[in-house]
Amino acid sequence: MLAAQSIAGDDGALEVILGLGVMLSFTGVLLRALTGRVSRSRLGMAVTARLDAAARPSGAPTPSSPEEISQLEDPMPALVELAAICAPTARRLSDECLAPLARTLDDSRRLLAAEARVAAALTELPNSFWLVERNVFVGSRRVPFLALGATGVFALCPSDGHWTIEDLADWSDVAAQVGAQLPGYAGPVLGAVCLAFDDLAPRTWHGAGDLDGRGGWLLGLEWLLPWMFSFEPDDGLRRGDVRRLDETSGPSLARRRTALLPAARHQG
């Protein structure tokens, strides 16, 4: 009985010590949080006072207290610059300076918007019958959309409205490269430029001269799915083909390429 009471008493003392340790740790965390908040508050007040001093007009009343005098003497250059940057209408560059890069960004944003519209249209394809892969690299060319399914294989290039005969011929060549990676497949493999903001019926264009009759398909977004379904399903991929292609396409992270030295030596 005495031994049992002694053990119980030791456990109670241990619990009291652990409880005090937890309380002290919590108190320390709370004090650090409060101290940090006070420090940040003081820092914010100091920054505000410096900015006010830097922005004080020349005719402002002369400060009387030592604290105000110390704020006006030798204001921090970084804070003065910060005050200028924070002005809502602050400008450093002219419109002429910004215009070239603005046009580049505008082109990029329009192209992204065009790709988003084509992506939305392709979501209407039945998932189990079609595989739509984005940003497929065929050689050095990026194919924004490669759609494979019931009526064929289509390499699609969204456009915000700009196109040339050379573009159409290039996409036909890209489609041919994709077809070469499907040995034994005799169905249609077509490249097309899709105008995401135009309603243009599908048609093929061919160039003369250096193009020697080469060309390709051009169509508006509203015609994209009707054009894809206008080809005979007898020549397209079957549902099992689409599933198997998706299953074997990885990504296989265990597959590595061997690093090769460049063919030409770099000088310098």
JSON list of C-alpha atoms in Angstrom, two decimals, residues 37-238:
[
{"chain": "A", "resi": 37, "resn": "ARG", "atom": "CA", "xyz": [3.47, 42.63, -33.67]},
{"chain": "A", "resi": 38, "resn": "VAL", "atom": "CA", "xyz": [4.57, 45.63, -31.64]},
{"chain": "A", "resi": 39, "resn": "SER", "atom": "CA", "xyz": [7.88, 45.77, -33.53]},
{"chain": "A", "resi": 40, "resn": "ARG", "atom": "CA", "xyz": [6.13, 45.62, -36.89]},
{"chain": "A", "resi": 41, "resn": "SER", "atom": "CA", "xyz": [3.72, 48.31, -35.76]},
{"chain": "A", "resi": 42, "resn": "ARG", "atom": "CA", "xyz": [6.59, 50.58, -34.73]},
{"chain": "A", "resi": 43, "resn": "LEU", "atom": "CA", "xyz": [8.38, 49.90, -38.00]},
{"chain": "A", "resi": 44, "resn": "GLY", "atom": "CA", "xyz": [5.24, 50.80, -39.97]},
{"chain": "A", "resi": 45, "resn": "MET", "atom": "CA", "xyz": [4.86, 54.04, -37.99]},
{"chain": "A", "resi": 46, "resn": "ALA", "atom": "CA", "xyz": [8.50, 54.91, -38.65]},
{"chain": "A", "resi": 47, "resn": "VAL", "atom": "CA", "xyz": [8.14, 54.30, -42.39]},
{"chain": "A", "resi": 48, "resn": "THR", "atom": "CA", "xyz": [4.96, 56.40, -42.51]},
{"chain": "A", "resi": 49, "resn": "ALA", "atom": "CA", "xyz": [6.67, 59.22, -40.63]},
{"chain": "A", "resi": 50, "resn": "ARG", "atom": "CA", "xyz": [9.62, 59.16, -43.05]},
{"chain": "A", "resi": 51, "resn": "LEU", "atom": "CA", "xyz": [7.31, 59.26, -46.07]},
{"chain": "A", "resi": 52, "resn": "ASP", "atom": "CA", "xyz": [5.33, 62.13, -44.60]},
{"chain": "A", "resi": 53, "resn": "ALA", "atom": "CA", "xyz": [8.54, 64.04, -43.93]},
{"chain": "A", "resi": 54, "resn": "ALA", "atom": "CA", "xyz": [9.82, 63.45, -47.45]},
{"chain": "A", "resi": 55, "resn": "ALA", "atom": "CA", "xyz": [6.53, 64.61, -48.98]},
{"chain": "A", "resi": 56, "resn": "ARG", "atom": "CA", "xyz": [6.13, 67.70, -46.74]},
{"chain": "A", "resi": 57, "resn": "PRO", "atom": "CA", "xyz": [5.77, 70.84, -48.91]},
{"chain": "A", "resi": 58, "resn": "SER", "atom": "CA", "xyz": [8.39, 73.56, -48.64]},
{"chain": "A", "resi": 59, "resn": "GLY", "atom": "CA", "xyz": [5.95, 75.98, -46.98]},
{"chain": "A", "resi": 60, "resn": "ALA", "atom": "CA", "xyz": [4.99, 73.59, -44.21]},
{"chain": "A", "resi": 61, "resn": "PRO", "atom": "CA", "xyz": [5.34, 74.76, -40.58]},
{"chain": "A", "resi": 62, "resn": "THR", "atom": "CA", "xyz": [8.71, 74.30, -39.01]},
{"chain": "A", "resi": 63, "resn": "PRO", "atom": "CA", "xyz": [8.71, 71.32, -36.65]},
{"chain": "A", "resi": 64, "resn": "SER", "atom": "CA", "xyz": [9.28, 72.09, -33.00]},
{"chain": "A", "resi": 65, "resn": "SER", "atom": "CA", "xyz": [9.87, 68.76, -31.27]},
{"chain": "A", "resi": 66, "resn": "PRO", "atom": "CA", "xyz": [13.18, 66.87, -31.54]},
{"chain": "A", "resi": 67, "resn": "GLU", "atom": "CA", "xyz": [11.34, 63.88, -32.96]},
{"chain": "A", "resi": 68, "resn": "GLU", "atom": "CA", "xyz": [9.93, 65.94, -35.85]},
{"chain": "A", "resi": 69, "resn": "ILE", "atom": "CA", "xyz": [13.30, 67.55, -36.52]},
{"chain": "A", "resi": 70, "resn": "SER", "atom": "CA", "xyz": [14.98, 64.14, -36.70]},
{"chain": "A", "resi": 71, "resn": "GLN", "atom": "CA", "xyz": [12.34, 62.99, -39.20]},
{"chain": "A", "resi": 72, "resn": "LEU", "atom": "CA", "xyz": [12.99, 65.95, -41.52]},
{"chain": "A", "resi": 73, "resn": "GLU", "atom": "CA", "xyz": [16.76, 65.79, -41.40]},
{"chain": "A", "resi": 74, "resn": "ASP", "atom": "CA", "xyz": [18.36, 63.58, -44.07]},
{"chain": "A", "resi": 75, "resn": "PRO", "atom": "CA", "xyz": [15.26, 61.56, -45.15]},
{"chain": "A", "resi": 76, "resn": "MET", "atom": "CA", "xyz": [16.06, 58.07, -46.36]},
{"chain": "A", "resi": 77, "resn": "PRO", "atom": "CA", "xyz": [16.47, 58.06, -50.19]},
{"chain": "A", "resi": 78, "resn": "ALA", "atom": "CA", "xyz": [14.89, 54.61, -50.49]},
{"chain": "A", "resi": 79, "resn": "LEU", "atom": "CA", "xyz": [11.72, 55.79, -48.80]},
{"chain": "A", "resi": 80, "resn": "VAL", "atom": "CA", "xyz": [11.55, 58.90, -50.97]},
{"chain": "A", "resi": 81, "resn": "GLU", "atom": "CA", "xyz": [11.79, 56.64, -54.04]},
{"chain": "A", "resi": 82, "resn": "LEU", "atom": "CA", "xyz": [9.15, 54.36, -52.55]},
{"chain": "A", "resi": 83, "resn": "ALA", "atom": "CA", "xyz": [6.81, 57.32, -52.20]},
{"chain": "A", "resi": 84, "resn": "ALA", "atom": "CA", "xyz": [7.24, 58.12, -55.91]},
{"chain": "A", "resi": 85, "resn": "ILE", "atom": "CA", "xyz": [6.71, 54.51, -56.98]},
{"chain": "A", "resi": 86, "resn": "CYS", "atom": "CA", "xyz": [3.56, 54.16, -54.90]},
{"chain": "A", "resi": 87, "resn": "ALA", "atom": "CA", "xyz": [1.83, 57.09, -56.60]},
{"chain": "A", "resi": 88, "resn": "PRO", "atom": "CA", "xyz": [-1.11, 55.67, -58.62]},
{"chain": "A", "resi": 89, "resn": "THR", "atom": "CA", "xyz": [-0.19, 57.54, -61.82]},
{"chain": "A", "resi": 90, "resn": "ALA", "atom": "CA", "xyz": [3.59, 57.39, -61.49]},
{"chain": "A", "resi": 91, "resn": "ARG", "atom": "CA", "xyz": [5.32, 56.94, -64.86]},
{"chain": "A", "resi": 92, "resn": "ARG", "atom": "CA", "xyz": [8.95, 56.57, -65.81]},
{"chain": "A", "resi": 93, "resn": "LEU", "atom": "CA", "xyz": [8.66, 55.30, -69.40]},
{"chain": "A", "resi": 94, "resn": "SER", "atom": "CA", "xyz": [6.97, 56.94, -72.37]},
{"chain": "A", "resi": 95, "resn": "ASP", "atom": "CA", "xyz": [4.26, 55.31, -74.48]},
{"chain": "A", "resi": 96, "resn": "GLU", "atom": "CA", "xyz": [6.75, 55.08, -77.36]},
{"chain": "A", "resi": 97, "resn": "CYS", "atom": "CA", "xyz": [9.12, 53.12, -75.13]},
{"chain": "A", "resi": 98, "resn": "LEU", "atom": "CA", "xyz": [6.42, 50.68, -73.99]},
{"chain": "A", "resi": 99, "resn": "ALA", "atom": "CA", "xyz": [4.70, 50.20, -77.35]},
{"chain": "A", "resi": 100, "resn": "PRO", "atom": "CA", "xyz": [6.93, 47.49, -78.94]},
{"chain": "A", "resi": 101, "resn": "LEU", "atom": "CA", "xyz": [6.83, 45.18, -75.93]},
{"chain": "A", "resi": 102, "resn": "ALA", "atom": "CA", "xyz": [3.11, 45.91, -75.49]},
{"chain": "A", "resi": 103, "resn": "ARG", "atom": "CA", "xyz": [2.48, 44.66, -79.04]},
{"chain": "A", "resi": 104, "resn": "THR", "atom": "CA", "xyz": [4.44, 41.48, -78.30]},
{"chain": "A", "resi": 105, "resn": "LEU", "atom": "CA", "xyz": [2.44, 40.85, -75.13]},
{"chain": "A", "resi": 106, "resn": "ASP", "atom": "CA", "xyz": [-0.80, 41.59, -76.99]},
{"chain": "A", "resi": 107, "resn": "ASP", "atom": "CA", "xyz": [0.08, 38.98, -79.63]},
{"chain": "A", "resi": 108, "resn": "SER", "atom": "CA", "xyz": [0.87, 36.43, -76.93]},
{"chain": "A", "resi": 109, "resn": "ARG", "atom": "CA", "xyz": [-2.35, 37.10, -75.04]},
{"chain": "A", "resi": 110, "resn": "ARG", "atom": "CA", "xyz": [-4.44, 36.88, -78.20]},
{"chain": "A", "resi": 111, "resn": "LEU", "atom": "CA", "xyz": [-2.80, 33.57, -79.09]},
{"chain": "A", "resi": 112, "resn": "LEU", "atom": "CA", "xyz": [-3.48, 32.20, -75.60]},
{"chain": "A", "resi": 113, "resn": "ALA", "atom": "CA", "xyz": [-7.10, 33.32, -75.92]},
{"chain": "A", "resi": 114, "resn": "ALA", "atom": "CA", "xyz": [-7.33, 31.58, -79.31]},
{"chain": "A", "resi": 115, "resn": "GLU", "atom": "CA", "xyz": [-5.94, 28.36, -77.86]},
{"chain": "A", "resi": 116, "resn": "ALA", "atom": "CA", "xyz": [-8.38, 28.56, -74.95]},
{"chain": "A", "resi": 117, "resn": "ARG", "atom": "CA", "xyz": [-11.32, 28.82, -77.37]},
{"chain": "A", "resi": 118, "resn": "VAL", "atom": "CA", "xyz": [-10.15, 25.84, -79.40]},
{"chain": "A", "resi": 119, "resn": "ALA", "atom": "CA", "xyz": [-9.57, 23.83, -76.21]},
{"chain": "A", "resi": 120, "resn": "ALA", "atom": "CA", "xyz": [-13.13, 24.56, -75.10]},
{"chain": "A", "resi": 121, "resn": "ALA", "atom": "CA", "xyz": [-14.51, 23.40, -78.46]},
{"chain": "A", "resi": 122, "resn": "LEU", "atom": "CA", "xyz": [-12.53, 20.14, -78.33]},
{"chain": "A", "resi": 123, "resn": "THR", "atom": "CA", "xyz": [-13.98, 19.25, -74.92]},
{"chain": "A", "resi": 124, "resn": "GLU", "atom": "CA", "xyz": [-17.20, 18.37, -76.76]},
{"chain": "A", "resi": 125, "resn": "LEU", "atom": "CA", "xyz": [-15.51, 15.33, -78.30]},
{"chain": "A", "resi": 126, "resn": "PRO", "atom": "CA", "xyz": [-16.46, 12.04, -76.57]},
{"chain": "A", "resi": 127, "resn": "ASN", "atom": "CA", "xyz": [-13.60, 11.19, -74.21]},
{"chain": "A", "resi": 128, "resn": "SER", "atom": "CA", "xyz": [-13.63, 7.45, -74.78]},
{"chain": "A", "resi": 129, "resn": "PHE", "atom": "CA", "xyz": [-13.51, 7.81, -78.58]},
{"chain": "A", "resi": 130, "resn": "TRP", "atom": "CA", "xyz": [-10.98, 10.66, -78.83]},
{"chain": "A", "resi": 131, "resn": "LEU", "atom": "CA", "xyz": [-7.61, 11.55, -77.41]},
{"chain": "A", "resi": 132, "resn": "VAL", "atom": "CA", "xyz": [-6.78, 15.27, -77.40]},
{"chain": "A", "resi": 133, "resn": "GLU", "atom": "CA", "xyz": [-3.16, 15.97, -76.52]},
{"chain": "A", "resi": 134, "resn": "ARG", "atom": "CA", "xyz": [-1.86, 19.50, -76.01]},
{"chain": "A", "resi": 135, "resn": "ASN", "atom": "CA", "xyz": [1.60, 20.87, -76.80]},
{"chain": "A", "resi": 136, "resn": "VAL", "atom": "CA", "xyz": [2.96, 17.89, -78.70]},
{"chain": "A", "resi": 137, "resn": "PHE", "atom": "CA", "xyz": [6.47, 18.41, -80.06]},
{"chain": "A", "resi": 138, "resn": "VAL", "atom": "CA", "xyz": [6.97, 16.95, -83.50]},
{"chain": "A", "resi": 139, "resn": "GLY", "atom": "CA", "xyz": [10.59, 17.57, -84.34]},
{"chain": "A", "resi": 140, "resn": "SER", "atom": "CA", "xyz": [11.17, 21.23, -83.54]},
{"chain": "A", "resi": 141, "resn": "ARG", "atom": "CA", "xyz": [7.52, 22.22, -83.99]},
{"chain": "A", "resi": 142, "resn": "ARG", "atom": "CA", "xyz": [5.01, 22.54, -81.16]},
{"chain": "A", "resi": 143, "resn": "VAL", "atom": "CA", "xyz": [1.58, 21.21, -82.09]},
{"chain": "A", "resi": 144, "resn": "PRO", "atom": "CA", "xyz": [-0.90, 23.03, -79.83]},
{"chain": "A", "resi": 145, "resn": "PHE", "atom": "CA", "xyz": [-3.56, 20.32, -80.28]},
{"chain": "A", "resi": 146, "resn": "LEU", "atom": "CA", "xyz": [-3.22, 16.78, -81.62]},
{"chain": "A", "resi": 147, "resn": "ALA", "atom": "CA", "xyz": [-6.65, 15.12, -81.81]},
{"chain": "A", "resi": 148, "resn": "LEU", "atom": "CA", "xyz": [-6.91, 11.42, -82.61]},
{"chain": "A", "resi": 149, "resn": "GLY", "atom": "CA", "xyz": [-10.16, 9.53, -82.84]},
{"chain": "A", "resi": 150, "resn": "ALA", "atom": "CA", "xyz": [-13.07, 8.09, -84.75]},
{"chain": "A", "resi": 151, "resn": "THR", "atom": "CA", "xyz": [-12.56, 9.98, -88.01]},
{"chain": "A", "resi": 152, "resn": "GLY", "atom": "CA", "xyz": [-8.80, 10.45, -88.18]},
{"chain": "A", "resi": 153, "resn": "VAL", "atom": "CA", "xyz": [-5.81, 12.33, -86.80]},
{"chain": "A", "resi": 154, "resn": "PHE", "atom": "CA", "xyz": [-5.72, 16.14, -86.77]},
{"chain": "A", "resi": 155, "resn": "ALA", "atom": "CA", "xyz": [-2.84, 18.51, -86.00]},
{"chain": "A", "resi": 156, "resn": "LEU", "atom": "CA", "xyz": [-4.50, 21.80, -85.12]},
{"chain": "A", "resi": 157, "resn": "CYS", "atom": "CA", "xyz": [-2.94, 25.25, -84.89]},
{"chain": "A", "resi": 158, "resn": "PRO", "atom": "CA", "xyz": [-5.20, 27.96, -83.37]},
{"chain": "A", "resi": 159, "resn": "SER", "atom": "CA", "xyz": [-4.78, 31.45, -84.79]},
{"chain": "A", "resi": 160, "resn": "ASP", "atom": "CA", "xyz": [-6.05, 34.85, -83.72]},
{"chain": "A", "resi": 161, "resn": "GLY", "atom": "CA", "xyz": [-6.62, 35.70, -87.39]},
{"chain": "A", "resi": 162, "resn": "HIS", "atom": "CA", "xyz": [-3.13, 35.80, -88.88]},
{"chain": "A", "resi": 163, "resn": "TRP", "atom": "CA", "xyz": [-2.19, 33.12, -91.41]},
{"chain": "A", "resi": 164, "resn": "THR", "atom": "CA", "xyz": [-0.21, 32.62, -94.59]},
{"chain": "A", "resi": 165, "resn": "ILE", "atom": "CA", "xyz": [-0.11, 29.99, -97.31]},
{"chain": "A", "resi": 166, "resn": "GLU", "atom": "CA", "xyz": [3.28, 28.99, -95.91]},
{"chain": "A", "resi": 167, "resn": "ASP", "atom": "CA", "xyz": [1.63, 28.33, -92.51]},
{"chain": "A", "resi": 168, "resn": "LEU", "atom": "CA", "xyz": [-0.90, 26.00, -94.11]},
{"chain": "A", "resi": 169, "resn": "ALA", "atom": "CA", "xyz": [1.83, 24.13, -95.98]},
{"chain": "A", "resi": 170, "resn": "ASP", "atom": "CA", "xyz": [3.91, 23.84, -92.81]},
{"chain": "A", "resi": 171, "resn": "TRP", "atom": "CA", "xyz": [1.04, 22.31, -90.87]},
{"chain": "A", "resi": 172, "resn": "SER", "atom": "CA", "xyz": [0.40, 19.82, -93.64]},
{"chain": "A", "resi": 173, "resn": "ASP", "atom": "CA", "xyz": [4.07, 18.81, -93.35]},
{"chain": "A", "resi": 174, "resn": "VAL", "atom": "CA", "xyz": [3.73, 18.47, -89.56]},
{"chain": "A", "resi": 175, "resn": "ALA", "atom": "CA", "xyz": [0.68, 16.24, -90.04]},
{"chain": "A", "resi": 176, "resn": "ALA", "atom": "CA", "xyz": [2.67, 14.09, -92.45]},
{"chain": "A", "resi": 177, "resn": "GLN", "atom": "CA", "xyz": [5.37, 13.69, -89.79]},
{"chain": "A", "resi": 178, "resn": "VAL", "atom": "CA", "xyz": [2.72, 12.57, -87.30]},
{"chain": "A", "resi": 179, "resn": "GLY", "atom": "CA", "xyz": [1.36, 10.08, -89.85]},
{"chain": "A", "resi": 180, "resn": "ALA", "atom": "CA", "xyz": [4.86, 8.66, -90.32]},
{"chain": "A", "resi": 181, "resn": "GLN", "atom": "CA", "xyz": [4.77, 7.69, -86.63]},
{"chain": "A", "resi": 182, "resn": "LEU", "atom": "CA", "xyz": [1.71, 5.50, -87.23]},
{"chain": "A", "resi": 183, "resn": "PRO", "atom": "CA", "xyz": [3.12, 2.83, -89.56]},
{"chain": "A", "resi": 184, "resn": "GLY", "atom": "CA", "xyz": [0.35, 0.86, -91.19]},
{"chain": "A", "resi": 185, "resn": "TYR", "atom": "CA", "xyz": [-2.34, 3.46, -90.56]},
{"chain": "A", "resi": 186, "resn": "ALA", "atom": "CA", "xyz": [-3.94, 4.58, -93.83]},
{"chain": "A", "resi": 187, "resn": "GLY", "atom": "CA", "xyz": [-6.59, 6.96, -92.48]},
{"chain": "A", "resi": 188, "resn": "PRO", "atom": "CA", "xyz": [-6.58, 10.74, -92.76]},
{"chain": "A", "resi": 189, "resn": "VAL", "atom": "CA", "xyz": [-3.85, 12.65, -90.97]},
{"chain": "A", "resi": 190, "resn": "LEU", "atom": "CA", "xyz": [-4.50, 16.34, -91.56]},
{"chain": "A", "resi": 191, "resn": "GLY", "atom": "CA", "xyz": [-3.08, 19.65, -90.41]},
{"chain": "A", "resi": 192, "resn": "ALA", "atom": "CA", "xyz": [-5.21, 22.77, -90.17]},
{"chain": "A", "resi": 193, "resn": "VAL", "atom": "CA", "xyz": [-5.08, 26.37, -89.02]},
{"chain": "A", "resi": 194, "resn": "CYS", "atom": "CA", "xyz": [-8.18, 27.17, -86.96]},
{"chain": "A", "resi": 195, "resn": "LEU", "atom": "CA", "xyz": [-9.25, 30.84, -86.81]},
{"chain": "A", "resi": 196, "resn": "ALA", "atom": "CA", "xyz": [-10.54, 31.12, -83.25]},
{"chain": "A", "resi": 197, "resn": "PHE", "atom": "CA", "xyz": [-12.33, 34.45, -83.75]},
{"chain": "A", "resi": 198, "resn": "ASP", "atom": "CA", "xyz": [-13.71, 33.97, -87.28]},
{"chain": "A", "resi": 199, "resn": "ASP", "atom": "CA", "xyz": [-16.54, 32.03, -88.88]},
{"chain": "A", "resi": 200, "resn": "LEU", "atom": "CA", "xyz": [-14.90, 30.72, -92.04]},
{"chain": "A", "resi": 201, "resn": "ALA", "atom": "CA", "xyz": [-16.08, 27.60, -93.82]},
{"chain": "A", "resi": 202, "resn": "PRO", "atom": "CA", "xyz": [-13.35, 24.96, -94.28]},
{"chain": "A", "resi": 203, "resn": "ARG", "atom": "CA", "xyz": [-11.37, 25.06, -97.46]},
{"chain": "A", "resi": 204, "resn": "THR", "atom": "CA", "xyz": [-7.93, 24.21, -98.70]},
{"chain": "A", "resi": 205, "resn": "TRP", "atom": "CA", "xyz": [-5.47, 26.74, -100.06]},
{"chain": "A", "resi": 206, "resn": "HIS", "atom": "CA", "xyz": [-2.47, 25.93, -102.24]},
{"chain": "A", "resi": 207, "resn": "GLY", "atom": "CA", "xyz": [0.43, 28.15, -103.17]},
{"chain": "A", "resi": 208, "resn": "ALA", "atom": "CA", "xyz": [2.37, 28.50, -106.38]},
{"chain": "A", "resi": 209, "resn": "GLY", "atom": "CA", "xyz": [6.00, 29.38, -106.98]},
{"chain": "A", "resi": 210, "resn": "ASP", "atom": "CA", "xyz": [8.30, 28.02, -104.32]},
{"chain": "A", "resi": 211, "resn": "LEU", "atom": "CA", "xyz": [5.42, 26.19, -102.64]},
{"chain": "A", "resi": 212, "resn": "ASP", "atom": "CA", "xyz": [4.83, 24.19, -105.83]},
{"chain": "A", "resi": 213, "resn": "GLY", "atom": "CA", "xyz": [1.17, 23.53, -105.05]},
{"chain": "A", "resi": 214, "resn": "ARG", "atom": "CA", "xyz": [1.67, 22.80, -101.36]},
{"chain": "A", "resi": 215, "resn": "GLY", "atom": "CA", "xyz": [-0.91, 24.10, -98.91]},
{"chain": "A", "resi": 216, "resn": "GLY", "atom": "CA", "xyz": [-3.42, 22.98, -96.32]},
{"chain": "A", "resi": 217, "resn": "TRP", "atom": "CA", "xyz": [-6.71, 23.46, -94.51]},
{"chain": "A", "resi": 218, "resn": "LEU", "atom": "CA", "xyz": [-8.06, 26.72, -93.09]},
{"chain": "A", "resi": 219, "resn": "LEU", "atom": "CA", "xyz": [-11.31, 27.01, -91.13]},
{"chain": "A", "resi": 220, "resn": "GLY", "atom": "CA", "xyz": [-13.17, 28.99, -88.48]},
{"chain": "A", "resi": 221, "resn": "LEU", "atom": "CA", "xyz": [-13.81, 27.75, -84.96]},
{"chain": "A", "resi": 222, "resn": "GLU", "atom": "CA", "xyz": [-17.54, 27.13, -85.51]},
{"chain": "A", "resi": 223, "resn": "TRP", "atom": "CA", "xyz": [-16.65, 24.70, -88.28]},
{"chain": "A", "resi": 224, "resn": "LEU", "atom": "CA", "xyz": [-13.96, 22.76, -86.39]},
{"chain": "A", "resi": 225, "resn": "LEU", "atom": "CA", "xyz": [-16.02, 19.82, -85.12]},
{"chain": "A", "resi": 226, "resn": "PRO", "atom": "CA", "xyz": [-18.25, 19.55, -88.22]},
{"chain": "A", "resi": 227, "resn": "TRP", "atom": "CA", "xyz": [-15.09, 19.48, -90.35]},
{"chain": "A", "resi": 228, "resn": "MET", "atom": "CA", "xyz": [-13.51, 16.76, -88.20]},
{"chain": "A", "resi": 229, "resn": "PHE", "atom": "CA", "xyz": [-16.68, 14.65, -88.36]},
{"chain": "A", "resi": 230, "resn": "SER", "atom": "CA", "xyz": [-17.01, 15.11, -92.11]},
{"chain": "A", "resi": 231, "resn": "PHE", "atom": "CA", "xyz": [-14.46, 12.34, -92.69]},
{"chain": "A", "resi": 232, "resn": "GLU", "atom": "CA", "xyz": [-15.53, 8.71, -92.82]},
{"chain": "A", "resi": 233, "resn": "PRO", "atom": "CA", "xyz": [-15.35, 6.80, -89.51]},
{"chain": "A", "resi": 234, "resn": "ASP", "atom": "CA", "xyz": [-14.30, 3.66, -91.38]},
{"chain": "A", "resi": 235, "resn": "ASP", "atom": "CA", "xyz": [-10.79, 5.09, -91.69]},
{"chain": "A", "resi": 236, "resn": "GLY", "atom": "CA", "xyz": [-10.43, 6.44, -88.15]},
{"chain": "A", "resi": 237, "resn": "LEU", "atom": "CA", "xyz": [-9.12, 4.98, -84.92]},
{"chain": "A", "resi": 238, "resn": "ARG", "atom": "CA", "xyz": [-11.22, 2.58, -82.89]}
]
